[in-house]
C-alpha cells in the first residue's frame, strides 16, 4: 500500500510510535509518506528505502497573527494524496491531524480519502474533554473511516466520553526489540555512576502529568538507604521545579540531567530501574522501551500502564502520588541485583510476547484493508 502518515515530529510517544510504524511498514514492502511539520526525530538518522518526507511549509504572512498550520497541513495532505496516488492517510491524534485529513478529503470530492485515526491519550483525556474542543474531537472520531486507541483503557475512556457510533479498535503500541536491548554498543555506564551504584532513570517530556517532582521525592527516599544515582532524560515545563526540589531535598549532586537525547536506548540500557509516577498515561511507551532493555519499572497504576507493566513481575505499581510505596519498591530493586535481573528478563519476555512489531504491525495492516473496504461502501 501507499500510506500517508501524519504525527507530531517532536519528542513524544505518539511521534515515536508513528515513526516506528512507518519504518516497519516500509520494511514489509509498503511505501510511506510522512506529511509533517518536520522530519520526526526517530527518522532523522538513517536513510530508509520506501520512506518519503513531505514537509508542511508555511510562508510568514503579516495578515496572520497565528499562521494556520492545520489548513496548510490539509492542503499538503490533499496534494500528496493525489500526486503520490496514496491509498490512505493514517493520522496520529484527532486534533488537529484527523480534522486536517477530513478537510483534505472534502477537497477531493466526490472521492473520499480513507482516514485511519489513532488516539494516543491526551487528545481524549485532556483536549477532548476541554469543552471548546469536545465537539470537534467527537466529529473527527465519527468521521474517520477507522479509529484506533493505544490501550484498552483509552478505548474505554473514549467510549465513555464520546459514545462513538463506530467501533474503536484497540491496537497496543510496540517496541523495536532489535534496537531496544540490554547489550547496546552506545552504553556508557561508567560515565553516569560508579560500578557499585544503582542507576535510576526517568524519561519524559516533563509535563505536569508526568509528576516529575514525585520522581525526585522517590529518589530522595532511595538515597536515604542507597548510594544511588538518578538520570533524567528529557526537558519540559516541570524541569525547573524538579531542580529546585532536588536542591531542597539535598540530592541535586546525585542527579545527571541529560536533556533531550536522540539515542535514549544508549542510556536506558545501562540503568537499573525506570521511575514513572505519572498522573495519567494512555499507554506508557517509556516503560515498554525500558522493559525491552531489561529495566524493571516502578510506576503508577493508572490508564494503560497496567496493560504494559505486570505488578510484581516486570516491575511494581502503586497508586498515583504514593511516593512512599514507589520508594520502597525502588529500594527493593536497587538492593537486590537478582530481583533486578529477574524482573528485567521478565520485562524483555513480556515485551517480545505482547508488544513485538510482528504482532502489532499486521493489526494496523488489517485495519488499513478495512478502511479501504469501508471507503468503497
Ligand atoms: O505523554 C506525553 O505527554 C506524550 C504523548 C504523545 O503525544 O506522544 O504520549 C501519549 O502517547 C503515547 C504513545 O501512544 C503513550 O505512550 C502515552 O502514554 C501518552 N501520554 C499520555 O497519555 C499522557
Tab-separated table of C-alpha atoms and ligand atoms in Angstrom:
chain	number	residue	atom	x	y	z
A	1	UNK	CA	0.000	0.000	0.000
A	2	UNK	CA	0.924	3.655	-0.284
A	3	UNK	CA	0.319	5.205	3.107
A	4	UNK	CA	0.470	8.808	4.280
A	5	UNK	CA	1.362	9.296	7.966
A	6	UNK	CA	0.902	12.485	9.945
A	7	UNK	CA	2.155	12.850	13.515
A	8	UNK	CA	3.864	15.335	15.789
A	9	UNK	CA	7.529	15.130	14.814
A	10	UNK	CA	8.781	16.188	18.250
A	11	UNK	CA	9.858	14.038	21.209
A	12	UNK	CA	6.843	12.123	22.478
A	13	UNK	CA	5.371	8.661	22.342
A	14	UNK	CA	2.878	9.318	19.544
A	15	UNK	CA	5.565	10.583	17.164
A	16	UNK	CA	7.841	7.710	18.147
A	17	UNK	CA	5.102	5.146	17.515
A	18	UNK	CA	4.174	6.697	14.164
A	19	UNK	CA	7.846	6.738	13.100
A	20	UNK	CA	8.468	3.148	14.179
A	21	UNK	CA	5.276	2.039	12.455
A	22	UNK	CA	6.424	3.763	9.265
A	23	UNK	CA	9.805	2.015	9.484
A	24	UNK	CA	8.280	-1.414	9.940
A	25	UNK	CA	5.623	-0.917	7.252
A	26	UNK	CA	8.365	0.152	4.807
A	27	UNK	CA	10.358	-2.972	5.703
A	28	UNK	CA	7.261	-5.010	4.896
A	29	UNK	CA	7.152	-3.515	1.389
A	30	UNK	CA	4.703	-0.620	1.794
A	31	UNK	CA	5.506	2.899	0.612
A	32	UNK	CA	5.353	5.510	3.364
A	33	UNK	CA	4.870	9.243	3.016
A	34	UNK	CA	5.333	11.311	6.181
A	35	UNK	CA	3.395	14.586	5.962
A	36	UNK	CA	4.625	16.565	8.963
A	37	UNK	CA	5.974	19.946	10.042
A	38	UNK	CA	9.498	18.464	10.313
A	39	UNK	CA	11.157	15.062	9.933
A	40	UNK	CA	10.131	13.043	13.020
A	41	UNK	CA	13.155	12.765	15.296
A	42	UNK	CA	13.365	8.965	15.295
A	43	UNK	CA	13.679	9.064	11.488
A	44	UNK	CA	16.347	11.728	11.331
A	45	UNK	CA	19.378	9.496	11.217
A	46	UNK	CA	19.302	6.672	8.717
A	47	UNK	CA	18.156	6.628	5.131
A	48	UNK	CA	15.446	4.051	4.647
A	49	UNK	CA	14.050	2.715	1.429
A	50	UNK	CA	10.388	3.438	0.646
A	51	UNK	CA	10.095	6.292	3.189
A	52	UNK	CA	9.444	9.785	1.863
A	53	UNK	CA	9.041	13.097	3.650
A	54	UNK	CA	6.720	15.969	2.750
A	55	UNK	CA	7.250	18.966	4.986
A	56	UNK	CA	4.319	21.264	5.642
A	57	UNK	CA	5.744	24.692	4.943
A	58	UNK	CA	4.145	27.994	5.758
A	59	UNK	CA	5.414	31.304	4.481
A	60	UNK	CA	5.062	34.004	7.135
A	61	UNK	CA	2.398	36.458	6.059
A	62	UNK	CA	1.743	39.659	8.007
A	63	UNK	CA	-2.046	39.187	7.908
A	64	UNK	CA	-1.896	36.083	10.092
A	65	UNK	CA	-1.263	36.645	13.761
A	66	UNK	CA	-1.334	32.849	14.138
A	67	UNK	CA	-0.211	31.008	10.980
A	68	UNK	CA	-2.969	28.493	10.097
A	69	UNK	CA	-0.938	25.251	10.345
A	70	UNK	CA	-3.977	22.950	10.276
A	71	UNK	CA	-5.071	24.427	6.919
A	72	UNK	CA	-1.566	24.226	5.449
A	73	UNK	CA	-1.474	20.590	6.590
A	74	UNK	CA	-4.849	19.872	4.969
A	75	UNK	CA	-3.657	21.324	1.643
A	76	UNK	CA	-0.433	19.348	1.811
A	77	UNK	CA	-2.323	16.144	2.657
A	78	UNK	CA	-4.588	16.626	-0.338
A	79	UNK	CA	-1.643	17.412	-2.665
A	80	UNK	CA	0.403	14.412	-1.528
A	81	UNK	CA	-2.587	12.079	-1.552
A	82	UNK	CA	-3.336	12.994	-5.178
A	83	UNK	CA	0.200	13.399	-6.569
A	84	UNK	CA	1.614	10.267	-4.909
A	85	UNK	CA	-1.573	8.305	-5.552
A	86	UNK	CA	-1.822	7.249	-1.893
A	87	UNK	CA	-4.279	4.630	-0.679
A	88	UNK	CA	-4.992	6.175	2.714
A	89	UNK	CA	-3.920	8.565	5.452
A	90	UNK	CA	-3.038	7.355	8.939
A	91	UNK	CA	-3.127	10.271	11.374
A	92	UNK	CA	-1.915	10.254	14.963
A	93	UNK	CA	-4.114	12.449	17.154
A	94	UNK	CA	-7.672	13.509	16.483
A	95	UNK	CA	-6.851	17.180	16.920
A	96	UNK	CA	-5.656	18.643	14.695
A	97	UNK	CA	-4.483	15.836	12.404
A	98	UNK	CA	-7.770	13.991	11.834
A	99	UNK	CA	-9.542	17.310	11.297
A	100	UNK	CA	-6.987	18.330	8.649
A	101	UNK	CA	-7.331	14.923	6.968
A	102	UNK	CA	-11.124	15.316	6.841
A	103	UNK	CA	-10.719	18.690	5.197
A	104	UNK	CA	-8.239	17.197	2.693
A	105	UNK	CA	-10.826	14.531	1.930
A	106	UNK	CA	-13.512	17.154	1.325
A	107	UNK	CA	-11.186	18.845	-1.156
A	108	UNK	CA	-11.165	15.826	-3.500
A	109	UNK	CA	-14.927	15.270	-3.581
A	110	UNK	CA	-16.674	13.217	-4.882
A	111	UNK	CA	-13.767	10.901	-3.982
A	112	UNK	CA	-13.032	10.331	-0.294
A	113	UNK	CA	-9.743	9.705	1.488
A	114	UNK	CA	-9.780	6.632	3.738
A	115	UNK	CA	-8.651	8.000	7.119
A	116	UNK	CA	-7.307	5.880	9.967
A	117	UNK	CA	-7.096	7.896	13.185
A	118	UNK	CA	-5.063	6.668	16.144
A	119	UNK	CA	-5.893	8.157	19.526
A	120	UNK	CA	-2.895	8.447	21.831
A	121	UNK	CA	-4.336	9.796	25.012
A	122	UNK	CA	-4.052	13.461	25.617
A	123	UNK	CA	-6.429	14.106	22.704
A	124	UNK	CA	-9.106	12.274	24.638
A	125	UNK	CA	-8.211	12.613	28.290
A	126	UNK	CA	-7.380	16.314	28.202
A	127	UNK	CA	-8.064	18.080	24.908
A	128	UNK	CA	-11.250	16.186	24.089
A	129	UNK	CA	-12.754	16.954	27.467
A	130	UNK	CA	-11.890	20.619	27.275
A	131	UNK	CA	-15.342	21.977	26.488
A	132	UNK	CA	-14.415	24.006	23.440
A	133	UNK	CA	-12.709	21.033	21.745
A	134	UNK	CA	-15.255	18.377	22.666
A	135	UNK	CA	-17.474	18.601	19.574
A	136	UNK	CA	-14.617	18.782	17.100
A	137	UNK	CA	-12.890	15.779	18.687
A	138	UNK	CA	-16.129	13.813	18.584
A	139	UNK	CA	-16.657	14.869	14.961
A	140	UNK	CA	-13.166	13.745	13.955
A	141	UNK	CA	-13.740	10.345	15.598
A	142	UNK	CA	-17.149	9.908	13.951
A	143	UNK	CA	-15.963	10.936	10.509
A	144	UNK	CA	-12.690	8.973	10.414
A	145	UNK	CA	-13.010	5.740	8.455
A	146	UNK	CA	-11.339	3.675	11.169
A	147	UNK	CA	-10.413	4.683	14.722
A	148	UNK	CA	-7.838	3.015	16.954
A	149	UNK	CA	-6.769	3.580	20.563
A	150	UNK	CA	-3.419	2.508	22.008
A	151	UNK	CA	-4.809	0.661	25.049
A	152	UNK	CA	-7.986	-0.915	26.401
A	153	UNK	CA	-8.024	1.834	28.973
A	154	UNK	CA	-8.017	4.582	26.324
A	155	UNK	CA	-10.602	2.726	24.246
A	156	UNK	CA	-12.907	2.542	27.308
A	157	UNK	CA	-12.311	6.206	28.123
A	158	UNK	CA	-13.062	7.222	24.515
A	159	UNK	CA	-16.275	5.199	24.506
A	160	UNK	CA	-17.331	6.626	27.864
A	161	UNK	CA	-16.645	10.241	26.941
A	162	UNK	CA	-17.688	10.359	23.278
A	163	UNK	CA	-20.160	7.474	22.803
A	164	UNK	CA	-18.932	6.892	19.236
A	165	UNK	CA	-21.309	5.093	16.892
A	166	UNK	CA	-18.416	3.228	15.266
A	167	UNK	CA	-16.044	0.694	16.846
A	168	UNK	CA	-12.836	1.907	18.466
A	169	UNK	CA	-10.170	-0.730	17.798
A	170	UNK	CA	-7.519	-1.288	20.418
A	171	UNK	CA	-4.045	-1.632	18.902
A	172	UNK	CA	-1.285	-1.585	21.502
A	173	UNK	CA	1.964	0.238	20.885
A	174	UNK	CA	5.065	-1.808	20.111
A	175	UNK	CA	8.825	-1.634	20.535
A	176	UNK	CA	11.701	-2.471	18.175
A	177	UNK	CA	13.302	-5.309	20.142
A	178	UNK	CA	16.393	-5.401	17.939
A	179	UNK	CA	17.136	-1.785	18.771
A	180	UNK	CA	15.967	-1.692	22.396
A	181	UNK	CA	18.063	-4.286	24.181
A	182	UNK	CA	20.312	-4.560	27.208
A	183	UNK	CA	23.514	-5.067	25.278
A	184	UNK	CA	23.947	-1.908	23.326
A	185	UNK	CA	27.140	-0.548	21.827
A	186	UNK	CA	26.492	3.065	22.803
A	187	UNK	CA	26.012	2.344	26.514
A	188	UNK	CA	28.472	4.198	28.771
A	189	UNK	CA	27.548	3.210	32.297
A	190	UNK	CA	30.780	4.423	33.774
A	191	UNK	CA	30.135	7.975	32.633
A	192	UNK	CA	26.982	8.013	34.795
A	193	UNK	CA	27.928	6.230	38.018
A	194	UNK	CA	30.472	4.015	39.786
A	195	UNK	CA	30.006	0.273	39.160
A	196	UNK	CA	28.573	-0.272	42.681
A	197	UNK	CA	25.925	2.486	42.392
A	198	UNK	CA	22.388	1.613	41.216
A	199	UNK	CA	21.200	3.951	38.456
A	200	UNK	CA	17.554	5.070	38.360
A	201	UNK	CA	16.202	6.762	35.268
A	202	UNK	CA	13.207	8.885	34.336
A	203	UNK	CA	12.419	9.660	30.685
A	204	UNK	CA	9.612	12.020	29.678
A	205	UNK	CA	8.661	15.389	28.265
A	206	UNK	CA	8.475	16.796	31.819
A	207	UNK	CA	4.851	17.894	31.548
A	208	UNK	CA	2.911	18.173	34.848
A	209	UNK	CA	1.084	14.907	34.033
A	210	UNK	CA	4.415	13.071	34.475
A	211	UNK	CA	4.673	14.176	38.149
A	212	UNK	CA	8.422	14.727	37.908
A	213	UNK	CA	8.556	16.134	41.480
A	214	UNK	CA	7.443	12.650	42.629
A	215	UNK	CA	10.476	11.218	40.804
A	216	UNK	CA	12.694	13.498	42.891
A	217	UNK	CA	10.859	12.633	46.131
A	218	UNK	CA	11.164	8.902	45.407
A	219	UNK	CA	14.846	9.305	44.645
A	220	UNK	CA	15.454	11.308	47.839
A	221	UNK	CA	13.941	8.432	49.866
A	222	UNK	CA	16.050	5.911	47.938
A	223	UNK	CA	19.169	7.964	48.770
A	224	UNK	CA	18.388	7.579	52.490
A	225	UNK	CA	19.191	3.875	52.058
A	226	UNK	CA	21.287	3.539	48.932
A	227	UNK	CA	24.168	5.420	47.343
A	228	UNK	CA	22.311	5.729	44.048
A	229	UNK	CA	22.291	8.000	41.011
A	230	UNK	CA	19.294	9.406	39.109
A	231	UNK	CA	19.448	10.094	35.382
A	232	UNK	CA	16.840	12.464	33.935
A	233	UNK	CA	16.262	12.338	30.179
A	234	UNK	CA	14.083	14.977	28.544
A	235	UNK	CA	13.082	18.565	29.097
A	236	UNK	CA	9.837	20.411	29.691
A	237	UNK	CA	7.854	22.712	31.980
A	238	UNK	CA	8.471	20.736	35.205
A	239	UNK	CA	12.260	20.637	34.904
A	240	UNK	CA	12.894	23.852	36.826
A	241	UNK	CA	10.643	22.766	39.741
A	242	UNK	CA	12.348	19.386	39.767
A	243	UNK	CA	15.766	21.017	40.079
A	244	UNK	CA	14.590	23.274	42.912
A	245	UNK	CA	13.074	20.339	44.775
A	246	UNK	CA	16.252	18.289	44.301
A	247	UNK	CA	18.222	21.185	45.793
A	248	UNK	CA	15.830	21.418	48.772
A	249	UNK	CA	15.985	17.679	49.400
A	250	UNK	CA	19.784	17.650	49.123
A	251	UNK	CA	20.010	15.203	46.205
A	252	UNK	CA	20.930	17.606	43.428
A	253	UNK	CA	24.534	16.452	43.061
A	254	UNK	CA	23.441	12.840	42.569
A	255	UNK	CA	21.264	13.674	39.549
A	256	UNK	CA	22.558	13.683	35.968
A	257	UNK	CA	20.469	15.938	33.716
A	258	UNK	CA	20.947	14.671	30.172
A	259	UNK	CA	18.268	16.775	28.459
A	260	UNK	CA	16.750	15.570	25.193
A	261	UNK	CA	18.567	12.571	23.759
A	262	UNK	CA	18.299	11.176	20.236
A	263	UNK	CA	19.722	7.857	21.413
A	264	UNK	CA	17.664	7.047	24.522
A	265	UNK	CA	18.452	3.335	24.359
A	266	UNK	CA	22.149	4.083	24.920
A	267	UNK	CA	21.224	5.476	28.352
A	268	UNK	CA	18.318	3.173	29.213
A	269	UNK	CA	20.317	0.037	28.553
A	270	UNK	CA	22.707	0.712	31.429
A	271	UNK	CA	20.126	1.671	34.078
A	272	UNK	CA	18.683	-0.432	36.911
A	273	UNK	CA	15.099	0.862	37.229
A	274	UNK	CA	12.748	3.310	35.494
A	275	UNK	CA	10.785	5.674	37.761
A	276	UNK	CA	7.486	6.579	36.064
A	277	UNK	CA	4.965	8.022	38.531
A	278	UNK	CA	2.545	9.614	36.005
A	279	UNK	CA	-0.830	11.062	36.947
A	280	UNK	CA	-2.385	9.503	33.833
A	281	UNK	CA	-0.932	7.636	30.887
A	282	UNK	CA	-2.840	6.128	27.982
A	283	UNK	CA	-0.136	3.514	27.367
A	284	UNK	CA	3.383	4.264	28.612
A	285	UNK	CA	5.849	3.771	25.780
A	286	UNK	CA	8.814	4.674	28.010
A	287	UNK	CA	8.034	1.744	30.384
A	288	UNK	CA	7.769	-0.581	27.381
A	289	UNK	CA	11.124	0.577	25.997
A	290	UNK	CA	12.635	0.095	29.462
A	291	UNK	CA	11.246	-3.449	29.649
A	292	UNK	CA	12.764	-4.250	26.253
A	293	UNK	CA	16.119	-3.156	27.746
A	294	UNK	CA	15.551	-5.414	30.791
A	295	UNK	CA	14.990	-2.439	33.075
A	296	UNK	CA	12.303	-3.005	35.769
A	297	UNK	CA	9.633	-0.316	36.035
A	298	UNK	CA	8.382	1.464	39.159
A	299	UNK	CA	5.202	3.189	38.045
A	300	UNK	CA	1.655	4.203	38.896
A	301	UNK	CA	-1.437	2.063	38.421
A	302	UNK	CA	-3.112	4.440	36.003
A	303	UNK	CA	-4.570	4.397	32.474
A	304	UNK	CA	-2.871	1.845	30.215
A	305	UNK	CA	0.216	1.253	32.380
A	306	UNK	CA	-1.159	-1.977	33.942
A	307	UNK	CA	-1.588	-3.337	30.391
A	308	UNK	CA	2.161	-2.873	29.912
A	309	UNK	CA	3.714	-3.480	33.349
A	310	UNK	CA	2.712	-6.510	35.445
A	311	UNK	CA	2.944	-5.768	39.155
A	312	UNK	CA	5.486	-7.999	40.898
A	313	UNK	CA	6.692	-9.497	37.606
A	314	UNK	CA	8.094	-6.812	35.324
A	315	UNK	CA	8.030	-4.013	37.884
A	316	UNK	CA	5.908	-2.575	40.668
A	317	UNK	CA	2.741	-0.456	40.509
A	318	UNK	CA	1.395	1.928	43.159
A	319	UNK	CA	-1.401	4.455	43.489
A	320	UNK	CA	-0.777	7.875	41.929
A	321	UNK	CA	1.109	10.038	44.430
A	322	UNK	CA	2.093	7.164	46.740
A	323	UNK	CA	5.747	8.176	46.884
A	324	UNK	CA	6.480	6.001	49.945
A	325	UNK	CA	5.309	2.841	48.205
A	326	UNK	CA	7.222	3.629	44.994
A	327	UNK	CA	10.365	4.442	47.010
A	328	UNK	CA	10.093	1.094	48.870
A	329	UNK	CA	9.826	-0.721	45.536
A	330	UNK	CA	12.709	1.224	44.020
A	331	UNK	CA	14.870	0.368	47.053
A	332	UNK	CA	13.913	-3.325	46.785
A	333	UNK	CA	15.153	-3.386	43.191
A	334	UNK	CA	18.264	-1.336	43.972
A	335	UNK	CA	19.295	-3.600	46.871
A	336	UNK	CA	18.693	-6.895	45.122
A	337	UNK	CA	20.590	-7.464	41.842
A	338	UNK	CA	18.955	-10.894	41.440
A	339	UNK	CA	15.471	-9.323	41.632
A	340	UNK	CA	16.526	-6.655	39.150
A	341	UNK	CA	17.818	-9.264	36.728
A	342	UNK	CA	14.715	-11.480	37.075
A	343	UNK	CA	12.324	-8.579	36.585
A	344	UNK	CA	14.416	-7.302	33.695
A	345	UNK	CA	14.336	-10.683	31.997
A	346	UNK	CA	10.566	-10.958	32.554
A	347	UNK	CA	10.126	-7.450	31.108
A	348	UNK	CA	12.004	-8.335	27.946
A	349	UNK	CA	9.973	-11.550	27.579
A	350	UNK	CA	6.666	-9.682	28.054
A	351	UNK	CA	7.713	-7.047	25.514
A	352	UNK	CA	8.564	-9.782	22.998
A	353	UNK	CA	5.393	-11.748	23.699
A	354	UNK	CA	2.836	-8.921	23.697
A	355	UNK	CA	4.381	-5.878	22.026
A	356	UNK	CA	6.515	-7.246	19.215
A	357	UNK	CA	6.265	-5.396	15.868
A	358	UNK	CA	5.409	-8.711	14.181
A	359	UNK	CA	2.271	-8.887	16.341
A	360	UNK	CA	1.188	-5.248	16.215
A	361	UNK	CA	2.063	-4.051	12.685
A	362	UNK	CA	-0.181	-6.663	10.967
A	363	UNK	CA	-3.081	-5.394	13.119
A	364	UNK	CA	-2.641	-1.983	11.512
A	365	UNK	CA	-2.349	-3.573	8.064
A	366	UNK	CA	-5.666	-5.361	8.630
A	367	UNK	CA	-7.306	-2.093	9.659
A	368	UNK	CA	-5.908	-0.346	6.579
A	369	UNK	CA	-7.589	-3.023	4.442
A	370	UNK	CA	-10.792	-2.471	6.423
A	371	UNK	CA	-10.557	1.311	5.822
A	372	UNK	CA	-10.230	0.757	2.053
A	373	UNK	CA	-13.207	-1.574	2.117
A	374	UNK	CA	-15.381	0.830	4.149
A	375	UNK	CA	-14.389	3.711	1.899
A	376	UNK	CA	-15.829	1.897	-1.100
A	377	UNK	CA	-19.235	1.347	0.502
B	1	LIG	O1	2.954	11.520	27.291
B	1	LIG	C1	3.046	12.527	26.634
B	1	LIG	O2	2.984	13.631	27.142
B	1	LIG	C2	3.283	12.450	25.153
B	1	LIG	C3	2.129	11.782	24.450
B	1	LIG	C4	2.390	11.900	22.962
B	1	LIG	O3	1.624	12.564	22.311
B	1	LIG	O4	3.345	11.367	22.465
B	1	LIG	O5	2.080	10.415	24.841
B	1	LIG	C5	0.852	9.736	24.685
B	1	LIG	O6	1.009	8.799	23.628
B	1	LIG	C6	1.984	7.763	23.877
B	1	LIG	C7	2.054	6.865	22.648
B	1	LIG	O7	0.842	6.232	22.399
B	1	LIG	C8	1.604	6.977	25.127
B	1	LIG	O8	2.597	6.003	25.387
B	1	LIG	C9	1.495	7.933	26.320
B	1	LIG	O9	1.041	7.191	27.433
B	1	LIG	C10	0.506	9.068	26.008
B	1	LIG	N1	0.575	10.053	27.080
B	1	LIG	C11	-0.460	10.263	27.925
B	1	LIG	O10	-1.495	9.642	27.881
B	1	LIG	C12	-0.215	11.295	28.972
